[in-house]
């Protein structure tokens, strides 16, 4: 069984994955463990909650890997956890993962955005920093914006709390030269937005489709350590099931 944890990054995920992959909502602590115990052979982690609830725990990813589950991460929480667990066998996918792995990104909030509920298709209300960065890089490459103002826009975006980040807020905060046509800049950014999170999630789905639907052998070079905290999570999962 292949399982994908996804939500606001790719609201149309269900229509894209068909019947070969089971879609579950953004993951919280215990969900990777639960998927492993449910018989998952392949797990794709894209979205995960982190502010109001406990986020996906690295330990449960290590447990899944120790059981031979193939675990892939991309785009959002998945990219972050993949960078942190790559040494143990989790596979990162996409540009955002590469940025975390290279240390270009460090903060969980770099992939965060404010969005509506699942019932409204996770309607995005703010911009994640990773999409801002991808957009500015693309516009510079196409010479739609000069490097100097792009750098100021990126700096401004990084300084804005993710729940308040929009192109209008970024342009208003950026230290741009006097006389800059702010409306033109904002329009350029809005029409040229690159949704890097979505692109990376699509890449992950392609990999999940082609991944063997069976567990691999246990990884070599390390052994899963069943600590007291881990046993507590196991007991909590059993009690809630």
GROMACS .gro file of C-alpha atoms in nm, residues 104-232:
model
  129
  104UNK     CA    1   1.990   2.748   0.201
  105UNK     CA    2   1.666   2.701   0.395
  106UNK     CA    3   1.649   2.617   0.766
  107UNK     CA    4   1.320   2.733   0.913
  108UNK     CA    5   0.997   2.529   0.911
  109UNK     CA    6   0.814   2.855   0.838
  110UNK     CA    7   0.987   2.891   0.500
  111UNK     CA    8   0.732   2.647   0.355
  112UNK     CA    9   0.436   2.756   0.567
  113UNK     CA   10   0.132   2.946   0.446
  114UNK     CA   11  -0.208   3.040   0.579
  115UNK     CA   12  -0.488   2.856   0.401
  116UNK     CA   13  -0.855   2.771   0.420
  117UNK     CA   14  -1.000   2.438   0.539
  118UNK     CA   15  -1.008   2.119   0.338
  119UNK     CA   16  -1.378   2.180   0.268
  120UNK     CA   17  -1.279   2.491   0.070
  121UNK     CA   18  -0.996   2.319  -0.114
  122UNK     CA   19  -0.725   2.454   0.118
  123UNK     CA   20  -0.762   2.794  -0.050
  124UNK     CA   21  -0.425   2.974  -0.010
  125UNK     CA   22  -0.441   3.303   0.179
  126UNK     CA   23  -0.072   3.387   0.198
  127UNK     CA   24   0.256   3.312   0.016
  128UNK     CA   25   0.516   3.062   0.138
  129UNK     CA   26   0.868   3.200   0.127
  130UNK     CA   27   0.989   2.918  -0.099
  131UNK     CA   28   0.747   3.026  -0.371
  132UNK     CA   29   0.858   3.388  -0.335
  133UNK     CA   30   1.221   3.283  -0.381
  134UNK     CA   31   1.139   3.066  -0.684
  135UNK     CA   32   0.941   3.347  -0.842
  136UNK     CA   33   1.214   3.606  -0.796
  137UNK     CA   34   1.477   3.368  -0.934
  138UNK     CA   35   1.264   3.300  -1.241
  139UNK     CA   36   1.190   3.668  -1.305
  140UNK     CA   37   1.559   3.755  -1.274
  141UNK     CA   38   1.652   3.474  -1.512
  142UNK     CA   39   1.402   3.607  -1.766
  143UNK     CA   40   1.522   3.964  -1.705
  144UNK     CA   41   1.178   4.077  -1.593
  145UNK     CA   42   1.326   4.223  -1.277
  146UNK     CA   43   1.677   4.338  -1.188
  147UNK     CA   44   1.885   4.153  -0.925
  148UNK     CA   45   1.906   4.448  -0.684
  149UNK     CA   46   1.532   4.501  -0.634
  150UNK     CA   47   1.483   4.123  -0.635
  151UNK     CA   48   1.725   4.096  -0.342
  152UNK     CA   49   1.533   4.363  -0.152
  153UNK     CA   50   1.203   4.189  -0.220
  154UNK     CA   51   1.342   3.859  -0.097
  155UNK     CA   52   1.474   4.024   0.219
  156UNK     CA   53   1.138   4.187   0.282
  157UNK     CA   54   0.954   3.858   0.228
  158UNK     CA   55   1.176   3.681   0.481
  159UNK     CA   56   1.100   3.946   0.742
  160UNK     CA   57   0.721   3.908   0.714
  161UNK     CA   58   0.543   3.650   0.931
  162UNK     CA   59   0.409   3.374   0.709
  163UNK     CA   60   0.046   3.447   0.804
  164UNK     CA   61   0.080   3.800   0.669
  165UNK     CA   62   0.296   3.743   0.361
  166UNK     CA   63   0.150   3.858   0.027
  167UNK     CA   64   0.295   4.026  -0.280
  168UNK     CA   65   0.139   4.355  -0.173
  169UNK     CA   66   0.291   4.332   0.176
  170UNK     CA   67   0.631   4.233   0.033
  171UNK     CA   68   0.640   4.521  -0.215
  172UNK     CA   69   0.528   4.770   0.050
  173UNK     CA   70   0.801   4.656   0.292
  174UNK     CA   71   1.089   4.628   0.045
  175UNK     CA   72   1.351   4.902   0.036
  176UNK     CA   73   1.308   4.987  -0.331
  177UNK     CA   74   1.447   5.298  -0.503
  178UNK     CA   75   1.241   5.616  -0.486
  179UNK     CA   76   1.018   5.644  -0.790
  180UNK     CA   77   0.978   5.267  -0.839
  181UNK     CA   78   0.642   5.180  -0.991
  182UNK     CA   79   0.518   4.960  -0.706
  183UNK     CA   80   0.199   4.860  -0.883
  184UNK     CA   81   0.394   4.740  -1.185
  185UNK     CA   82   0.629   4.538  -0.963
  186UNK     CA   83   0.336   4.384  -0.776
  187UNK     CA   84   0.159   4.295  -1.101
  188UNK     CA   85   0.477   4.139  -1.238
  189UNK     CA   86   0.516   3.926  -0.927
  190UNK     CA   87   0.150   3.820  -0.920
  191UNK     CA   88   0.133   3.716  -1.284
  192UNK     CA   89   0.472   3.548  -1.274
  193UNK     CA   90   0.431   3.352  -0.952
  194UNK     CA   91   0.606   3.015  -0.949
  195UNK     CA   92   0.439   2.760  -0.722
  196UNK     CA   93   0.751   2.561  -0.641
  197UNK     CA   94   0.575   2.362  -0.371
  198UNK     CA   95   0.324   2.232  -0.624
  199UNK     CA   96   0.593   2.147  -0.878
  200UNK     CA   97   0.787   1.947  -0.620
  201UNK     CA   98   0.474   1.765  -0.501
  202UNK     CA   99   0.393   1.662  -0.859
  203UNK     CA  100   0.745   1.524  -0.891
  204UNK     CA  101   0.694   1.323  -0.573
  205UNK     CA  102   0.371   1.173  -0.703
  206UNK     CA  103   0.549   1.056  -1.017
  207UNK     CA  104   0.810   0.884  -0.801
  208UNK     CA  105   0.545   0.721  -0.580
  209UNK     CA  106   0.373   0.580  -0.887
  210UNK     CA  107   0.691   0.410  -1.008
  211UNK     CA  108   0.818   0.297  -0.666
  212UNK     CA  109   0.791  -0.080  -0.601
  213UNK     CA  110   0.482  -0.155  -0.392
  214UNK     CA  111   0.670  -0.368  -0.144
  215UNK     CA  112   0.892  -0.311   0.153
  216UNK     CA  113   1.267  -0.319   0.113
  217UNK     CA  114   1.523  -0.479   0.341
  218UNK     CA  115   1.608  -0.308   0.667
  219UNK     CA  116   1.870  -0.033   0.625
  220UNK     CA  117   2.230  -0.106   0.711
  221UNK     CA  118   2.459   0.105   0.928
  222UNK     CA  119   2.214   0.190   1.203
  223UNK     CA  120   1.963   0.024   1.435
  224UNK     CA  121   1.634   0.167   1.553
  225UNK     CA  122   1.645   0.249   1.923
  226UNK     CA  123   1.312   0.192   2.100
  227UNK     CA  124   1.331   0.457   2.372
  228UNK     CA  125   1.086   0.518   2.656
  229UNK     CA  126   0.938   0.815   2.468
  230UNK     CA  127   0.889   0.596   2.163
  231UNK     CA  128   0.713   0.328   2.368
  232UNK     CA  129   0.486   0.598   2.510
   0.00000   0.00000   0.00000
